[in-house]
């Protein structure tokens, strides 16, 4: 009885010591005001980027890096072995695969030991092939530490964003063969060609369609055969034949058409109606090309020993645009939703399909390729390093744009002060500038 009464007395004392509800609300308001004042005072330090960096450095143990440029492992990176994976640059050199963060920190690094490495990517997925050999590596966000073996010599391949991948290879009793695997390496589809040597392929984003291009000699002429497959069927759903053009690449557009790039012509191929819309190079040499599934493709052609270059855009609907001409060779193209990124004469220029210069920047005299990451940010492959470059609208371009707005017939595509001065000097003398 005495213990029970003591417990009740203690409970009553605790209840009496509890704060009244109005006081609780007042304290809560004061805490919120203090928190709000702290956040406002330290709003710059609490920016999302700073919070992310603090989280990475203190909890995860890494940072975005000390900035660009950064040196890549090995001694050389081929043009096609420099890609962007979800906005992050990745390279394959003669010795290693490496991927970097936006701040320059190395995110992944794997040695490959391949004599002829070629990199394919889609989203965050990678496929590294040893052309002419029998080894390959795959990965999500990087590459597996050890290569897988294949039964035949590898000619090419592709990977989809879901991890499915295709390998073009030799075959017993056939000229070549295409095989599609799921992300675990289980075979989903296989097709062998009796007469055509398959040299280029691509997969749809979901990995359910395969486009393959091959070539053969017929009656002394080179013939390219381009086929579209569903991996659930043994026969192609569409087949196209193009004369006198060695396949360089074939891709699947978002609208279901195929985009073919050869050494002498490019084409948009419509599997639904069999229509072929080809663009002949008319003897010009293909310098480089770019593709984007929702947009189409761009090609750079050159004459006169690599100079006098022109850029052509073939839209997904088969429309053709002559974008711009350059006196220097065009070394690199990248097609994106903001425009066409062009590397020429050590400079970068972002142009729309009509040739209007949207922005530009210096790339460096050793620049070999440039890729657009969005929001004006580009990554440039140099001879021994990667650089990050921010595009800006050049003053000569702004001046010419303003003068065109006042009625002066100045050309599009002006990037430098010298080009601007030359364009103005060529204007007819007609009195004052229009108001």
CSV table of C-alpha atoms in Angstrom, one decimal:
chain,number,residue,atom,x,y,z
A,1,UNK,CA,0.0,0.0,0.0
A,2,UNK,CA,2.8,2.4,0.9
A,3,UNK,CA,4.7,1.7,-2.3
A,4,UNK,CA,1.7,2.3,-4.4
A,5,UNK,CA,1.0,5.7,-2.8
A,6,UNK,CA,4.6,6.7,-3.3
A,7,UNK,CA,4.4,5.8,-7.0
A,8,UNK,CA,1.3,7.9,-7.4
A,9,UNK,CA,2.9,10.8,-5.6
A,10,UNK,CA,5.9,10.7,-7.9
A,11,UNK,CA,3.7,10.6,-11.0
A,12,UNK,CA,1.8,13.6,-9.8
A,13,UNK,CA,5.1,15.5,-9.2
A,14,UNK,CA,6.2,14.7,-12.8
A,15,UNK,CA,2.9,15.8,-14.2
A,16,UNK,CA,3.2,19.1,-12.3
A,17,UNK,CA,6.7,19.7,-13.8
A,18,UNK,CA,5.4,19.3,-17.4
A,19,UNK,CA,5.4,22.6,-19.3
A,20,UNK,CA,2.0,24.2,-20.2
A,21,UNK,CA,1.0,23.8,-23.8
A,22,UNK,CA,1.3,27.6,-24.6
A,23,UNK,CA,4.9,27.6,-23.4
A,24,UNK,CA,5.7,24.6,-25.6
A,25,UNK,CA,4.3,26.4,-28.6
A,26,UNK,CA,6.3,29.5,-27.8
A,27,UNK,CA,9.5,27.5,-27.4
A,28,UNK,CA,8.8,25.8,-30.8
A,29,UNK,CA,8.4,29.2,-32.5
A,30,UNK,CA,11.6,30.4,-31.0
A,31,UNK,CA,13.5,27.3,-32.2
A,32,UNK,CA,12.1,27.7,-35.7
A,33,UNK,CA,13.0,31.4,-35.8
A,34,UNK,CA,16.6,30.6,-34.6
A,35,UNK,CA,16.8,27.8,-37.2
A,36,UNK,CA,15.5,30.1,-40.0
A,37,UNK,CA,18.0,32.8,-39.0
A,38,UNK,CA,20.8,30.3,-39.1
A,39,UNK,CA,19.8,29.0,-42.5
A,40,UNK,CA,19.5,32.5,-43.9
A,41,UNK,CA,22.8,33.6,-42.5
A,42,UNK,CA,24.6,30.5,-43.9
A,43,UNK,CA,22.6,30.1,-47.1
A,44,UNK,CA,25.7,30.1,-49.3
A,45,UNK,CA,27.4,27.5,-47.2
A,46,UNK,CA,24.2,25.4,-47.2
A,47,UNK,CA,23.8,25.5,-51.0
A,48,UNK,CA,23.0,22.0,-52.4
A,49,UNK,CA,26.4,21.6,-54.1
A,50,UNK,CA,28.2,22.4,-50.8
A,51,UNK,CA,26.0,20.0,-48.9
A,52,UNK,CA,26.7,17.3,-51.5
A,53,UNK,CA,30.5,17.9,-51.3
A,54,UNK,CA,30.4,17.8,-47.5
A,55,UNK,CA,28.4,14.5,-47.6
A,56,UNK,CA,30.8,13.0,-50.1
A,57,UNK,CA,34.0,14.2,-48.3
A,58,UNK,CA,33.0,13.5,-44.7
A,59,UNK,CA,30.6,10.5,-44.9
A,60,UNK,CA,31.5,8.8,-48.2
A,61,UNK,CA,35.2,9.7,-48.2
A,62,UNK,CA,35.5,11.3,-51.7
A,63,UNK,CA,35.2,14.6,-53.4
A,64,UNK,CA,34.4,16.0,-56.8
A,65,UNK,CA,38.1,16.7,-57.3
A,66,UNK,CA,40.4,19.7,-57.7
A,67,UNK,CA,39.2,20.6,-61.2
A,68,UNK,CA,40.4,20.2,-64.7
A,69,UNK,CA,42.6,19.6,-66.6
A,70,UNK,CA,43.4,16.0,-65.6
A,71,UNK,CA,45.8,13.5,-67.1
A,72,UNK,CA,44.5,10.2,-68.2
A,73,UNK,CA,46.3,6.9,-67.8
A,74,UNK,CA,48.3,5.5,-70.7
A,75,UNK,CA,49.8,7.4,-73.6
A,76,UNK,CA,46.9,7.8,-76.2
A,77,UNK,CA,43.1,7.8,-76.5
A,78,UNK,CA,41.5,7.2,-79.8
A,79,UNK,CA,38.7,9.4,-81.1
A,80,UNK,CA,35.9,6.9,-80.5
A,81,UNK,CA,37.2,5.9,-77.0
A,82,UNK,CA,36.2,9.2,-75.4
A,83,UNK,CA,32.5,9.3,-74.3
A,84,UNK,CA,30.2,10.9,-71.8
A,85,UNK,CA,28.3,8.8,-69.3
A,86,UNK,CA,25.4,10.7,-67.7
A,87,UNK,CA,27.5,13.9,-68.2
A,88,UNK,CA,30.7,12.4,-66.9
A,89,UNK,CA,33.7,11.9,-69.2
A,90,UNK,CA,35.1,8.5,-69.7
A,91,UNK,CA,38.2,7.4,-71.7
A,92,UNK,CA,39.9,4.2,-72.8
A,93,UNK,CA,43.6,4.6,-73.4
A,94,UNK,CA,46.0,2.1,-74.7
A,95,UNK,CA,46.2,0.7,-71.2
A,96,UNK,CA,43.2,1.6,-69.1
A,97,UNK,CA,39.6,2.6,-68.7
A,98,UNK,CA,39.0,5.7,-66.6
A,99,UNK,CA,35.9,7.8,-65.7
A,100,UNK,CA,35.9,11.2,-64.0
A,101,UNK,CA,33.6,13.3,-61.9
A,102,UNK,CA,32.5,16.9,-62.9
A,103,UNK,CA,35.3,18.2,-60.6
A,104,UNK,CA,38.0,16.1,-62.0
A,105,UNK,CA,38.2,13.3,-59.4
A,106,UNK,CA,38.6,9.8,-60.8
A,107,UNK,CA,35.5,7.8,-60.3
A,108,UNK,CA,36.6,4.5,-61.8
A,109,UNK,CA,39.8,3.0,-63.3
A,110,UNK,CA,40.4,-0.5,-64.7
A,111,UNK,CA,43.3,-1.8,-66.8
A,112,UNK,CA,42.3,-3.8,-69.8
A,113,UNK,CA,45.4,-5.3,-71.5
A,114,UNK,CA,43.7,-5.1,-75.0
A,115,UNK,CA,45.8,-4.5,-78.1
A,116,UNK,CA,42.9,-2.9,-80.0
A,117,UNK,CA,40.4,-1.5,-77.5
A,118,UNK,CA,37.1,0.1,-78.7
A,119,UNK,CA,34.5,1.5,-76.3
A,120,UNK,CA,30.8,1.5,-76.6
A,121,UNK,CA,28.5,3.1,-74.1
A,122,UNK,CA,24.8,3.9,-73.4
A,123,UNK,CA,23.7,5.8,-70.3
A,124,UNK,CA,25.8,4.4,-67.5
A,125,UNK,CA,26.6,1.1,-69.3
A,126,UNK,CA,29.9,0.2,-71.0
A,127,UNK,CA,31.1,-2.4,-73.4
A,128,UNK,CA,34.9,-2.6,-74.1
A,129,UNK,CA,35.9,-4.9,-77.0
A,130,UNK,CA,39.3,-6.1,-78.2
A,131,UNK,CA,38.8,-5.8,-82.0
A,132,UNK,CA,40.3,-8.8,-83.7
A,133,UNK,CA,40.7,-10.6,-80.4
A,134,UNK,CA,38.3,-12.7,-78.3
A,135,UNK,CA,38.0,-10.7,-75.1
A,136,UNK,CA,35.5,-8.1,-73.9
A,137,UNK,CA,34.5,-6.3,-70.7
A,138,UNK,CA,31.1,-4.9,-69.6
A,139,UNK,CA,30.0,-2.9,-66.6
A,140,UNK,CA,27.5,-0.5,-65.0
A,141,UNK,CA,29.1,2.7,-64.0
A,142,UNK,CA,32.5,1.2,-64.8
A,143,UNK,CA,34.0,-2.0,-66.1
A,144,UNK,CA,34.4,-5.5,-64.6
A,145,UNK,CA,37.9,-6.1,-63.3
A,146,UNK,CA,38.4,-9.2,-65.5
A,147,UNK,CA,37.5,-9.7,-69.2
A,148,UNK,CA,35.2,-12.3,-70.6
A,149,UNK,CA,36.1,-14.6,-73.4
A,150,UNK,CA,34.3,-15.1,-76.7
A,151,UNK,CA,34.5,-18.0,-79.2
A,152,UNK,CA,35.3,-16.1,-82.3
A,153,UNK,CA,37.2,-13.0,-83.4
A,154,UNK,CA,35.3,-9.8,-82.5
A,155,UNK,CA,34.5,-7.3,-85.3
A,156,UNK,CA,32.4,-4.8,-83.4
A,157,UNK,CA,29.5,-4.4,-80.9
A,158,UNK,CA,27.0,-2.2,-79.1
A,159,UNK,CA,25.3,-1.8,-75.7
A,160,UNK,CA,21.9,-0.7,-74.6
A,161,UNK,CA,21.0,1.3,-71.6
A,162,UNK,CA,19.4,-1.7,-69.9
A,163,UNK,CA,22.7,-3.6,-70.1
A,164,UNK,CA,21.9,-5.8,-73.1
A,165,UNK,CA,24.8,-5.9,-75.5
A,166,UNK,CA,25.6,-7.1,-79.0
A,167,UNK,CA,28.8,-8.6,-80.4
A,168,UNK,CA,29.7,-8.9,-84.1
A,169,UNK,CA,32.1,-11.7,-84.8
A,170,UNK,CA,33.4,-14.3,-87.2
A,171,UNK,CA,31.4,-17.6,-87.3
A,172,UNK,CA,31.9,-21.2,-88.3
A,173,UNK,CA,30.8,-21.6,-91.9
A,174,UNK,CA,29.5,-18.0,-92.3
A,175,UNK,CA,31.0,-14.7,-93.2
A,176,UNK,CA,30.0,-13.1,-89.9
A,177,UNK,CA,27.5,-13.3,-87.0
A,178,UNK,CA,25.6,-11.0,-84.6
A,179,UNK,CA,24.8,-12.1,-81.1
A,180,UNK,CA,22.8,-10.3,-78.4
A,181,UNK,CA,23.2,-11.0,-74.7
A,182,UNK,CA,21.4,-9.8,-71.6
A,183,UNK,CA,23.1,-7.9,-68.9
A,184,UNK,CA,24.2,-11.1,-67.2
A,185,UNK,CA,25.8,-12.5,-70.4
A,186,UNK,CA,23.0,-14.9,-71.3
A,187,UNK,CA,22.4,-15.2,-75.0
A,188,UNK,CA,19.1,-13.8,-76.3
A,189,UNK,CA,19.6,-13.8,-80.1
A,190,UNK,CA,21.9,-14.9,-82.8
A,191,UNK,CA,22.0,-14.4,-86.6
A,192,UNK,CA,24.7,-15.3,-89.1
A,193,UNK,CA,25.2,-13.9,-92.5
A,194,UNK,CA,26.4,-16.1,-95.4
A,195,UNK,CA,27.7,-13.3,-97.6
A,196,UNK,CA,28.1,-10.0,-95.7
A,197,UNK,CA,30.8,-9.1,-93.3
A,198,UNK,CA,29.1,-7.3,-90.4
A,199,UNK,CA,31.0,-4.2,-89.3
A,200,UNK,CA,28.6,-1.9,-87.4
A,201,UNK,CA,25.6,-2.4,-85.2
A,202,UNK,CA,23.4,-0.7,-82.5
A,203,UNK,CA,20.7,-1.7,-80.1
A,204,UNK,CA,17.4,0.1,-79.2
A,205,UNK,CA,17.3,1.5,-75.7
A,206,UNK,CA,15.3,-1.5,-74.4
A,207,UNK,CA,17.6,-4.0,-76.2
A,208,UNK,CA,14.7,-5.5,-78.1
A,209,UNK,CA,15.9,-4.4,-81.6
A,210,UNK,CA,19.2,-4.8,-83.3
A,211,UNK,CA,20.4,-2.9,-86.4
A,212,UNK,CA,23.3,-4.4,-88.2
A,213,UNK,CA,25.3,-3.2,-91.3
A,214,UNK,CA,27.6,-5.4,-93.4
A,215,UNK,CA,29.3,-5.2,-96.7
A,216,UNK,CA,30.2,-7.5,-99.6
A,217,UNK,CA,31.6,-7.3,-103.1
A,218,UNK,CA,29.2,-8.1,-105.9
A,219,UNK,CA,30.2,-7.9,-109.6
A,220,UNK,CA,33.1,-5.7,-108.7
A,221,UNK,CA,31.0,-3.2,-106.7
A,222,UNK,CA,30.8,-2.7,-102.9
A,223,UNK,CA,27.4,-3.3,-101.5
A,224,UNK,CA,26.2,-2.5,-98.0
A,225,UNK,CA,23.3,-4.4,-96.5
A,226,UNK,CA,21.6,-2.9,-93.5
A,227,UNK,CA,19.1,-4.9,-91.5
A,228,UNK,CA,16.8,-4.4,-88.6
A,229,UNK,CA,15.9,-7.3,-86.3
A,230,UNK,CA,13.6,-8.0,-83.4
A,231,UNK,CA,15.5,-10.3,-81.0
A,232,UNK,CA,12.4,-12.5,-80.7
A,233,UNK,CA,12.5,-13.4,-84.4
A,234,UNK,CA,15.1,-15.3,-86.5
A,235,UNK,CA,14.5,-13.2,-89.6
A,236,UNK,CA,15.1,-9.4,-90.2
A,237,UNK,CA,12.0,-7.2,-90.1
A,238,UNK,CA,13.6,-4.9,-92.7
A,239,UNK,CA,16.5,-5.1,-95.1
A,240,UNK,CA,18.1,-2.2,-97.1
A,241,UNK,CA,20.8,-2.3,-99.8
A,242,UNK,CA,23.0,0.7,-100.5
A,243,UNK,CA,25.6,0.8,-103.3
A,244,UNK,CA,29.3,1.9,-103.0
A,245,UNK,CA,29.4,2.9,-99.4
A,246,UNK,CA,31.4,1.1,-96.7
A,247,UNK,CA,29.4,1.1,-93.4
A,248,UNK,CA,30.9,3.3,-90.6
A,249,UNK,CA,27.9,3.2,-88.2
A,250,UNK,CA,24.2,2.4,-88.1
A,251,UNK,CA,21.8,3.6,-85.4
A,252,UNK,CA,18.2,3.3,-84.5
A,253,UNK,CA,16.3,6.6,-84.4
A,254,UNK,CA,13.6,7.2,-81.8
A,255,UNK,CA,11.0,7.2,-84.6
A,256,UNK,CA,12.0,3.7,-85.6
A,257,UNK,CA,14.0,4.6,-88.7
A,258,UNK,CA,17.6,3.6,-89.2
A,259,UNK,CA,20.4,6.2,-89.6
A,260,UNK,CA,23.3,4.9,-91.8
A,261,UNK,CA,26.7,6.6,-92.2
A,262,UNK,CA,29.1,5.2,-94.8
A,263,UNK,CA,32.3,6.4,-96.2
A,264,UNK,CA,30.6,7.8,-99.4
A,265,UNK,CA,27.0,8.5,-98.3
A,266,UNK,CA,24.6,8.8,-95.4
A,267,UNK,CA,21.0,7.7,-95.3
A,268,UNK,CA,17.8,7.6,-93.3
A,269,UNK,CA,16.1,4.3,-93.8
A,270,UNK,CA,12.4,3.8,-92.9
A,271,UNK,CA,11.5,0.2,-92.1
A,272,UNK,CA,7.7,0.9,-92.3
A,273,UNK,CA,7.5,1.9,-95.9
A,274,UNK,CA,11.0,0.9,-97.2
A,275,UNK,CA,11.9,4.5,-98.1
A,276,UNK,CA,15.6,5.3,-98.4
A,277,UNK,CA,16.6,9.0,-98.2
A,278,UNK,CA,20.3,9.1,-99.1
A,279,UNK,CA,22.8,12.0,-99.0
A,280,UNK,CA,25.7,11.5,-101.4
A,281,UNK,CA,29.1,13.1,-100.4
A,282,UNK,CA,29.9,13.8,-104.0
A,283,UNK,CA,33.5,12.9,-103.6
A,284,UNK,CA,34.2,14.7,-100.4
A,285,UNK,CA,35.8,12.8,-97.5
A,286,UNK,CA,33.9,12.0,-94.3
A,287,UNK,CA,35.8,13.6,-91.4
A,288,UNK,CA,33.6,12.8,-88.4
A,289,UNK,CA,30.0,12.2,-87.5
A,290,UNK,CA,27.6,12.4,-84.6
A,291,UNK,CA,24.2,10.8,-83.8
A,292,UNK,CA,21.3,11.4,-81.4
A,293,UNK,CA,18.3,9.1,-81.4
A,294,UNK,CA,15.6,11.8,-81.0
A,295,UNK,CA,17.3,14.3,-83.5
A,296,UNK,CA,19.1,12.5,-86.3
A,297,UNK,CA,22.8,12.7,-87.4
A,298,UNK,CA,25.4,15.2,-88.4
A,299,UNK,CA,28.4,14.7,-90.7
A,300,UNK,CA,31.5,16.7,-91.4
A,301,UNK,CA,32.8,16.5,-95.0
A,302,UNK,CA,36.1,17.9,-96.3
A,303,UNK,CA,37.8,18.5,-99.6
A,304,UNK,CA,41.1,20.0,-100.7
A,305,UNK,CA,43.3,17.8,-98.5
A,306,UNK,CA,41.1,18.2,-95.4
A,307,UNK,CA,40.4,21.9,-95.6
A,308,UNK,CA,37.2,23.6,-96.8
A,309,UNK,CA,35.0,21.6,-94.4
A,310,UNK,CA,31.2,21.6,-94.4
A,311,UNK,CA,28.8,20.3,-91.7
A,312,UNK,CA,25.5,18.7,-92.8
A,313,UNK,CA,22.6,17.8,-90.5
A,314,UNK,CA,20.2,15.0,-91.5
A,315,UNK,CA,17.2,15.2,-89.3
A,316,UNK,CA,15.2,12.2,-88.1
A,317,UNK,CA,12.4,13.1,-90.6
A,318,UNK,CA,15.1,12.9,-93.4
A,319,UNK,CA,15.2,16.7,-93.8
A,320,UNK,CA,18.7,17.9,-94.9
A,321,UNK,CA,20.3,21.1,-93.5
A,322,UNK,CA,23.6,22.6,-94.7
A,323,UNK,CA,24.7,24.0,-91.3
A,324,UNK,CA,28.0,25.8,-91.9
A,325,UNK,CA,31.3,25.8,-93.8
A,326,UNK,CA,34.8,26.1,-92.3
A,327,UNK,CA,38.2,27.0,-93.7
A,328,UNK,CA,39.9,24.7,-91.2
A,329,UNK,CA,39.3,20.9,-90.9
A,330,UNK,CA,36.4,19.9,-88.6
A,331,UNK,CA,37.9,17.5,-86.1
A,332,UNK,CA,34.9,16.7,-84.0
A,333,UNK,CA,31.1,16.8,-83.9
A,334,UNK,CA,28.6,16.3,-81.1
A,335,UNK,CA,24.9,16.5,-81.6
A,336,UNK,CA,22.7,17.5,-78.6
A,337,UNK,CA,19.4,19.1,-77.8
A,338,UNK,CA,21.1,22.6,-77.6
A,339,UNK,CA,22.7,22.4,-81.0
A,340,UNK,CA,25.7,20.9,-82.9
A,341,UNK,CA,29.0,21.3,-81.1
A,342,UNK,CA,31.8,21.7,-83.7
A,343,UNK,CA,35.6,21.6,-83.1
A,344,UNK,CA,37.6,23.4,-85.8
A,345,UNK,CA,40.8,25.4,-85.8
A,346,UNK,CA,41.3,25.0,-82.0
A,347,UNK,CA,37.9,26.5,-81.2
A,348,UNK,CA,34.5,25.2,-80.1
A,349,UNK,CA,31.3,26.5,-81.6
A,350,UNK,CA,27.7,25.5,-80.7
A,351,UNK,CA,25.5,26.1,-83.8
A,352,UNK,CA,21.9,25.5,-84.6
A,353,UNK,CA,20.8,23.6,-87.7
A,354,UNK,CA,20.7,26.9,-89.7
A,355,UNK,CA,24.3,27.8,-88.8
A,356,UNK,CA,23.6,30.4,-86.2
A,357,UNK,CA,26.4,30.6,-83.6
A,358,UNK,CA,24.9,30.1,-80.2
A,359,UNK,CA,28.1,30.1,-78.2
A,360,UNK,CA,31.8,29.4,-78.5
A,361,UNK,CA,35.1,28.9,-76.6
A,362,UNK,CA,38.8,28.2,-77.1
A,363,UNK,CA,39.5,24.4,-77.1
A,364,UNK,CA,43.3,24.4,-77.4
A,365,UNK,CA,45.5,23.6,-80.3
A,366,UNK,CA,45.9,20.0,-79.3
A,367,UNK,CA,42.1,19.3,-79.0
A,368,UNK,CA,41.1,16.1,-80.8
A,369,UNK,CA,37.5,15.7,-79.7
A,370,UNK,CA,34.9,17.7,-77.7
A,371,UNK,CA,31.6,16.5,-76.1
A,372,UNK,CA,28.8,18.6,-74.8
A,373,UNK,CA,27.6,17.9,-71.2
A,374,UNK,CA,24.8,20.5,-71.2
A,375,UNK,CA,24.3,24.0,-69.8
A,376,UNK,CA,27.3,25.3,-71.8
A,377,UNK,CA,29.8,22.8,-70.3
A,378,UNK,CA,32.1,20.8,-72.7
A,379,UNK,CA,34.8,18.2,-72.1
A,380,UNK,CA,37.8,18.3,-74.5
A,381,UNK,CA,40.2,15.5,-75.2
A,382,UNK,CA,43.7,16.7,-75.6
A,383,UNK,CA,46.8,14.8,-76.5
A,384,UNK,CA,47.6,13.9,-72.9
A,385,UNK,CA,44.7,15.4,-70.8
A,386,UNK,CA,41.0,16.1,-70.4
A,387,UNK,CA,39.8,19.6,-70.1
A,388,UNK,CA,36.6,21.2,-69.1
A,389,UNK,CA,35.5,24.2,-71.1
A,390,UNK,CA,32.6,26.6,-70.6
A,391,UNK,CA,31.0,28.1,-73.7
A,392,UNK,CA,30.1,31.7,-74.0
A,393,UNK,CA,28.7,34.0,-76.8
A,394,UNK,CA,31.7,35.7,-78.4
A,395,UNK,CA,31.7,39.4,-78.7
A,396,UNK,CA,32.2,39.4,-82.6
A,397,UNK,CA,29.1,37.2,-82.8
A,398,UNK,CA,27.1,39.4,-80.6
A,399,UNK,CA,28.1,42.5,-82.6
A,400,UNK,CA,27.2,40.9,-86.0
A,401,UNK,CA,23.9,39.7,-84.6
A,402,UNK,CA,23.1,43.2,-83.4
A,403,UNK,CA,24.1,44.8,-86.7
A,404,UNK,CA,22.0,42.2,-88.6
A,405,UNK,CA,19.1,43.3,-86.4
A,406,UNK,CA,19.6,46.8,-87.7
A,407,UNK,CA,19.4,45.7,-91.3
A,408,UNK,CA,23.0,45.1,-92.3
A,409,UNK,CA,23.5,41.9,-94.4
A,410,UNK,CA,26.2,40.3,-92.3
A,411,UNK,CA,26.7,36.5,-92.5
A,412,UNK,CA,26.0,33.9,-89.8
A,413,UNK,CA,28.8,32.0,-88.2
A,414,UNK,CA,31.2,34.8,-87.4
A,415,UNK,CA,33.3,33.8,-84.4
A,416,UNK,CA,36.5,35.9,-84.3
A,417,UNK,CA,37.3,39.6,-84.5
A,418,UNK,CA,39.1,39.1,-87.8
A,419,UNK,CA,36.1,37.4,-89.4
A,420,UNK,CA,33.9,40.2,-88.1
A,421,UNK,CA,36.2,42.9,-89.5
A,422,UNK,CA,36.3,41.1,-92.9
A,423,UNK,CA,32.5,40.8,-93.0
A,424,UNK,CA,32.0,44.4,-92.2
A,425,UNK,CA,34.7,45.5,-94.8
A,426,UNK,CA,32.8,43.6,-97.5
A,427,UNK,CA,29.5,45.4,-96.8
A,428,UNK,CA,28.4,47.8,-99.7
A,429,UNK,CA,28.7,51.5,-98.8
A,430,UNK,CA,25.2,52.7,-98.5
A,431,UNK,CA,25.3,55.5,-96.0
A,432,UNK,CA,24.3,55.4,-92.3
A,433,UNK,CA,23.4,52.3,-90.4
A,434,UNK,CA,19.6,51.8,-90.4
A,435,UNK,CA,17.9,53.1,-87.3
